[in-house]
Short mmCIF file of C-alpha atoms in Angstrom, two decimals:
data_model
loop_
_atom_site.label_atom_id
_atom_site.label_comp_id
_atom_site.label_asym_id
_atom_site.label_seq_id
_atom_site.Cartn_x
_atom_site.Cartn_y
_atom_site.Cartn_z
CA MET A 1 9.48 5.48 8.67
CA CYS A 2 8.95 9.11 9.77
CA SER A 3 12.67 9.70 10.13
CA VAL A 4 13.23 8.51 6.57
CA ILE A 5 10.45 10.65 5.17
CA ASN A 6 11.78 13.77 6.87
CA ARG A 7 15.09 13.42 5.06
CA VAL A 8 13.75 13.31 1.50
CA LYS A 9 12.55 16.09 -0.76
CA PRO A 10 8.92 17.27 -0.47
CA VAL A 11 7.70 15.40 -3.56
CA GLN A 12 9.56 12.26 -2.55
CA ARG A 13 8.26 12.63 1.01
CA ALA A 14 4.71 12.75 -0.30
CA LEU A 15 5.37 9.70 -2.48
CA ALA A 16 6.89 7.71 0.36
CA LEU A 17 4.02 8.59 2.67
CA GLY A 18 1.47 7.84 -0.03
CA LEU A 19 2.93 4.40 -0.67
CA ARG A 20 2.95 3.70 3.06
CA LEU A 21 -0.68 4.68 3.47
CA ARG A 22 -1.83 2.75 0.41
CA THR A 23 -0.40 -0.49 1.70
CA SER A 24 -2.18 -0.17 5.04
CA THR A 25 -5.59 1.28 4.29
CA GLU A 26 -8.42 0.93 1.85
CA GLY A 27 -9.54 4.54 2.05
CA LEU A 28 -11.91 6.66 4.06
CA SER A 29 -14.46 3.85 4.22
CA CYS A 30 -12.31 1.86 6.67
CA THR A 31 -13.84 1.63 10.13
CA ALA A 32 -12.07 1.63 13.48
CA ALA A 33 -12.92 -2.03 13.89
CA ASP A 34 -11.29 -2.76 10.53
CA SER A 35 -8.15 -0.95 11.61
CA ARG A 36 -7.89 -2.88 14.86
CA ARG A 37 -7.92 -6.17 12.99
CA PHE A 38 -4.56 -5.27 11.45
CA CYS A 39 -2.76 -4.21 14.62
CA PRO A 40 0.14 -6.54 15.51
CA GLY A 41 -0.67 -8.87 18.35
CA VAL A 42 -4.41 -8.30 18.28
CA ARG A 43 -5.33 -11.15 15.99
CA THR A 44 -3.97 -14.66 15.67
CA GLY A 45 -3.75 -16.56 12.38
CA PHE A 46 -3.30 -13.35 10.40
CA ASP A 47 -2.31 -13.92 6.77
CA PRO A 48 -0.86 -10.74 5.21
CA LEU A 49 -1.31 -12.10 1.69
CA GLN A 50 -5.03 -12.66 2.18
CA ALA A 51 -5.41 -9.29 3.89
CA SER A 52 -3.62 -7.47 1.09
CA SER A 53 -5.60 -9.18 -1.62
CA ARG A 54 -8.86 -8.16 0.09
CA ARG A 55 -8.00 -4.71 1.33
CA CYS A 56 -4.74 -3.03 0.32
CA CYS A 57 -5.25 -3.66 -3.36
CA SER A 58 -9.00 -3.21 -3.51
CA SER A 59 -8.75 0.30 -4.93
CA MET A 60 -5.92 -0.66 -7.28
CA ALA A 61 -6.50 -4.26 -8.34
CA SER A 62 -9.71 -6.27 -8.28
CA THR A 63 -8.27 -9.63 -9.32
CA LYS A 64 -9.32 -12.36 -6.93
CA GLY A 65 -6.45 -14.14 -5.21
CA LEU A 66 -3.83 -11.57 -6.20
CA PHE A 67 -1.39 -10.00 -3.77
CA PHE A 68 0.14 -6.76 -5.07
CA ARG A 69 2.76 -4.41 -3.68
CA GLN A 70 4.30 -1.32 -5.27
CA LEU A 71 7.82 -0.57 -4.03
CA TYR A 72 10.08 2.43 -4.65
CA GLU A 73 13.79 3.11 -5.08
CA LEU A 74 14.63 6.71 -4.27
CA GLU A 75 17.80 7.47 -6.25
CA SER A 76 16.60 6.30 -9.66
CA THR A 77 12.89 6.88 -8.87
CA THR A 78 12.23 3.30 -9.96
CA TYR A 79 9.10 1.34 -9.10
CA THR A 80 9.48 -2.36 -8.36
CA TYR A 81 6.35 -4.49 -8.33
CA LEU A 82 5.72 -7.66 -6.35
CA LEU A 83 2.79 -9.84 -7.37
CA ALA A 84 1.82 -13.17 -5.83
CA ASP A 85 -0.89 -15.79 -5.90
CA THR A 86 -2.39 -15.75 -2.40
CA GLU A 87 -3.18 -19.47 -2.49
CA THR A 88 0.06 -20.97 -3.79
CA LYS A 89 2.28 -18.04 -2.70
CA GLU A 90 4.16 -18.19 -5.99
CA ALA A 91 5.38 -14.72 -6.91
CA VAL A 92 6.84 -12.52 -9.63
CA LEU A 93 9.03 -9.45 -9.16
CA ILE A 94 9.12 -6.73 -11.84
CA ASP A 95 12.07 -4.35 -12.31
CA PRO A 96 14.04 -5.00 -9.10
CA VAL A 97 16.89 -2.60 -8.27
CA LEU A 98 20.30 -3.60 -6.91
CA GLU A 99 20.27 -1.05 -4.08
CA THR A 100 17.02 -2.45 -2.67
CA ILE A 101 17.74 -6.17 -2.94
CA ASP A 102 17.85 -6.63 0.84
CA ARG A 103 14.53 -4.85 1.30
CA ASP A 104 12.89 -6.93 -1.41
CA LEU A 105 14.23 -10.25 -0.17
CA LYS A 106 13.21 -9.40 3.38
CA LEU A 107 9.64 -8.70 2.30
CA ILE A 108 9.48 -11.88 0.22
CA HIS A 109 10.75 -13.88 3.21
CA GLU A 110 8.37 -12.23 5.67
CA LEU A 111 5.38 -13.00 3.47
CA GLY A 112 6.50 -16.59 2.89
CA LEU A 113 6.53 -16.19 -0.88
CA ASN A 114 8.14 -18.46 -3.43
CA LEU A 115 9.62 -16.06 -5.97
CA LYS A 116 9.57 -17.82 -9.34
CA VAL A 117 10.59 -15.09 -11.80
CA ALA A 118 12.33 -11.72 -11.61
CA VAL A 119 11.61 -9.87 -14.83
CA ASN A 120 12.93 -6.63 -16.31
CA THR A 121 10.69 -4.64 -18.63
CA HIS A 122 13.82 -3.64 -20.61
CA CYS A 123 17.57 -3.14 -20.27
CA HIS A 124 17.61 -0.16 -17.92
CA ALA A 125 20.05 2.73 -18.31
CA ASP A 126 19.53 4.50 -14.98
CA HIS A 127 20.05 1.69 -12.48
CA ILE A 128 21.47 -1.81 -12.18
CA THR A 129 19.02 -4.66 -11.87
CA SER A 130 19.26 -7.00 -8.90
CA THR A 131 18.08 -10.09 -10.80
CA GLY A 132 21.52 -11.66 -11.20
CA LEU A 133 22.50 -11.25 -7.55
CA MET A 134 19.04 -12.27 -6.41
CA LYS A 135 19.36 -15.55 -8.30
CA LYS A 136 22.44 -16.33 -6.23
CA ARG A 137 20.45 -15.83 -3.03
CA LEU A 138 17.21 -17.55 -4.01
CA VAL A 139 17.45 -21.13 -5.22
CA GLY A 140 15.36 -21.80 -8.30
CA LEU A 141 14.71 -18.16 -9.20
CA LYS A 142 14.72 -17.42 -12.94
CA SER A 143 15.41 -14.11 -14.64
CA ALA A 144 13.46 -12.85 -17.66
CA ILE A 145 13.79 -10.11 -20.25
CA SER A 146 12.83 -9.52 -23.89
CA LYS A 147 14.74 -11.54 -26.46
CA PHE A 148 15.25 -8.27 -28.36
CA SER A 149 17.00 -6.58 -25.42
CA GLY A 150 20.38 -8.12 -26.18
CA ALA A 151 20.65 -9.04 -22.50
CA SER A 152 21.20 -12.46 -20.96
CA ALA A 153 18.46 -14.08 -18.89
CA ASP A 154 17.04 -17.51 -18.19
CA ILE A 155 13.83 -16.66 -20.02
CA GLN A 156 13.89 -14.74 -23.30
CA LEU A 157 10.44 -13.19 -23.67
CA SER A 158 8.42 -12.80 -26.87
CA GLU A 159 5.01 -11.40 -27.77
CA GLY A 160 2.21 -13.39 -26.16
CA ASP A 161 4.39 -15.29 -23.69
CA LYS A 162 2.87 -15.89 -20.26
CA ILE A 163 4.73 -15.51 -16.97
CA LYS A 164 2.83 -17.79 -14.61
CA PHE A 165 2.72 -17.64 -10.83
CA GLY A 166 0.17 -19.93 -9.23
CA LYS A 167 -3.20 -19.40 -10.88
CA GLN A 168 -2.19 -15.94 -12.03
CA TYR A 169 -0.16 -14.89 -15.06
CA LEU A 170 1.21 -11.88 -16.91
CA THR A 171 1.05 -11.69 -20.70
CA VAL A 172 3.93 -10.13 -22.63
CA ARG A 173 3.19 -7.35 -25.10
CA GLU A 174 6.19 -6.10 -27.03
CA THR A 175 6.32 -2.30 -26.86
CA PRO A 176 9.62 -1.18 -28.44
CA GLY A 177 10.54 2.42 -29.05
CA HIS A 178 12.31 3.49 -25.87
CA THR A 179 14.55 0.48 -26.53
CA ASP A 180 14.16 -2.46 -28.89
CA GLY A 181 13.62 -4.76 -25.94
CA CYS A 182 10.80 -3.01 -24.09
CA VAL A 183 7.81 -5.06 -23.00
CA THR A 184 4.56 -4.30 -21.23
CA LEU A 185 3.30 -6.97 -18.84
CA VAL A 186 -0.48 -7.29 -18.67
CA LEU A 187 -2.33 -9.16 -15.94
CA ALA A 188 -4.56 -11.99 -17.20
CA ASP A 189 -7.83 -10.09 -16.69
CA GLN A 190 -6.34 -6.90 -18.18
CA SER A 191 -6.93 -4.99 -14.96
CA MET A 192 -3.27 -3.97 -14.63
CA ALA A 193 -0.45 -3.19 -17.08
CA PHE A 194 3.19 -2.76 -16.12
CA THR A 195 4.46 -0.50 -18.87
CA GLY A 196 8.14 -0.09 -18.00
CA ASP A 197 9.60 3.01 -19.65
CA ALA A 198 7.30 2.88 -22.69
CA LEU A 199 4.26 4.62 -21.21
CA LEU A 200 4.74 6.83 -18.15
CA ILE A 201 2.12 8.81 -16.26
CA ARG A 202 1.41 11.80 -18.52
CA GLY A 203 4.60 11.06 -20.41
CA CYS A 204 6.64 8.36 -22.12
CA GLY A 205 10.17 7.04 -22.29
CA ARG A 206 12.82 8.99 -24.17
CA THR A 207 13.88 7.80 -27.62
CA ASP A 208 17.31 9.35 -28.12
CA PHE A 209 19.54 6.40 -27.14
CA GLN A 210 19.58 2.57 -26.87
CA GLN A 211 17.91 1.94 -30.24
CA GLY A 212 15.26 4.54 -29.45
CA CYS A 213 12.72 5.35 -32.16
CA ALA A 214 9.91 7.86 -31.61
CA LYS A 215 7.73 6.49 -34.42
CA LYS A 216 8.06 2.95 -33.10
CA LEU A 217 7.23 4.04 -29.54
CA TYR A 218 4.12 5.92 -30.68
CA GLN A 219 2.88 2.87 -32.57
CA SER A 220 3.68 0.52 -29.69
CA ILE A 221 1.72 2.54 -27.16
CA HIS A 222 -1.29 3.14 -29.39
CA GLU A 223 -1.45 -0.45 -30.66
CA LYS A 224 -0.41 -2.46 -27.60
CA ILE A 225 -1.35 -0.35 -24.55
CA PHE A 226 -4.11 2.04 -25.61
CA THR A 227 -6.07 -0.95 -26.91
CA LEU A 228 -6.47 -2.20 -23.33
CA PRO A 229 -9.68 -1.35 -21.42
CA ASP A 230 -10.02 2.23 -20.21
CA GLU A 231 -10.08 1.10 -16.59
CA CYS A 232 -6.86 -0.92 -16.88
CA LEU A 233 -4.42 0.44 -14.30
CA VAL A 234 -1.09 1.70 -15.64
CA TYR A 235 1.98 1.08 -13.47
CA PRO A 236 5.17 2.54 -15.00
CA ALA A 237 8.79 1.82 -14.12
CA HIS A 238 9.40 5.42 -13.06
CA ASP A 239 7.75 8.62 -11.98
CA TYR A 240 9.48 11.87 -11.11
CA LEU A 241 6.51 13.79 -9.70
CA GLY A 242 5.23 11.48 -6.98
CA GLN A 243 2.49 9.90 -9.10
CA THR A 244 1.98 6.19 -8.51
CA VAL A 245 -0.68 4.94 -10.91
CA SER A 246 -2.83 5.99 -13.85
CA THR A 247 -5.29 4.28 -16.19
CA VAL A 248 -5.28 3.56 -19.90
CA GLY A 249 -8.33 5.80 -20.31
CA GLU A 250 -6.63 8.71 -18.54
CA GLU A 251 -3.45 8.43 -20.57
CA ARG A 252 -5.31 8.10 -23.84
CA LYS A 253 -7.21 11.29 -23.01
CA PHE A 254 -4.71 13.43 -21.09
CA ASN A 255 -1.17 12.37 -21.98
CA PRO A 256 0.28 15.58 -23.46
CA ARG A 257 2.59 13.77 -25.88
CA LEU A 258 0.47 10.84 -26.96
CA THR A 259 -2.67 12.85 -27.69
CA LYS A 260 -0.72 14.42 -30.55
CA ASN A 261 -0.58 12.93 -34.04
CA LEU A 262 2.46 10.91 -35.06
CA GLU A 263 4.28 13.78 -36.77
CA GLU A 264 3.82 16.09 -33.78
CA PHE A 265 4.91 13.35 -31.38
CA VAL A 266 8.10 12.64 -33.32
CA ASN A 267 8.91 16.35 -33.36
CA ILE A 268 8.44 16.60 -29.60
CA MET A 269 10.62 13.56 -28.92
CA ASN A 270 13.36 14.76 -31.26
CA ASN A 271 13.64 18.07 -29.43
CA LEU A 272 13.66 17.07 -25.76
CA ASN A 273 17.42 17.66 -25.46
CA LEU A 274 17.71 15.65 -22.26
CA PRO A 275 21.03 14.90 -20.55
CA LYS A 276 22.00 11.25 -20.63
CA PRO A 277 21.30 9.22 -17.47
CA ASP A 278 24.06 9.55 -14.87
CA LYS A 279 24.63 5.79 -14.62
CA ILE A 280 24.16 4.78 -18.25
CA ASP A 281 27.81 3.81 -18.77
CA ILE A 282 27.68 1.53 -15.74
CA SER A 283 24.10 0.31 -15.83
CA VAL A 284 23.77 -0.82 -19.43
CA PRO A 285 26.86 -3.08 -19.49
CA ALA A 286 25.83 -4.57 -16.14
CA ASN A 287 22.19 -5.11 -17.16
CA LEU A 288 23.26 -6.86 -20.36
CA VAL A 289 24.62 -9.62 -18.11
CA CYS A 290 21.73 -9.73 -15.64
CA GLY A 291 23.22 -7.09 -13.37
CA VAL A 292 26.27 -9.05 -12.20
CA HIS A 293 28.96 -7.13 -14.11
CA GLU A 294 31.85 -6.24 -11.74
CA ILE A 295 29.79 -6.95 -8.64
#
């Protein structure tokens, strides 16, 4: 791990290290005895799902029986999220990336999970999804995406749909604006929201391509995300500054774009003058067919 971290940029090094630490420790309150319990070979009958649901996620997710893991793809700065029911071991994967398919499948295999659904929060423009190829390697896996995305998938999602895995489920909230097919996935107890490219940490998705509409995005975030509890954790599809998580309350109070009124927000979004994503001409056509275009 250290050799990998030393090769990336400072911000990315901090992010990689932060993710590594967060999956192995609960914070400064951990004792030496606690640490020893998680050393390989020290304890028999160790269940990583149960351990993660009790410890690794305790500062990020309080849902009983939930395993949660935040994963990262360096080139596109994309977050992939793995959630599982610790009892049934049924799992869901959010926004998987083609370049990290082997890593993701290895982790799923190591943890003994039964991946039921791989879901994309929208039709991505900066990377190719791995859902199509993953379906070929995991029998019974289903892909999912918004019915308004224009993309093919086994499950076409609509407002209020539930993606079930064991006793857990994610509820679909349609949050268009970045694209017509953007959705936010909210855990059943509203403790976590996976916001895709709609709401980012102290930012939001751009609205200058792929059916983007600044007014629609503003309304989506304020009506579908900012109405969640203040303490609801916000997990975006990307971050470019090494930030990993926020809360609805934080974003409602501190997001520099979304604390503006609608007119000011639209003006900001219409004058970003951003270059188009490097892979847009490859990624969008591929993601419209579940990521298997010319692969």
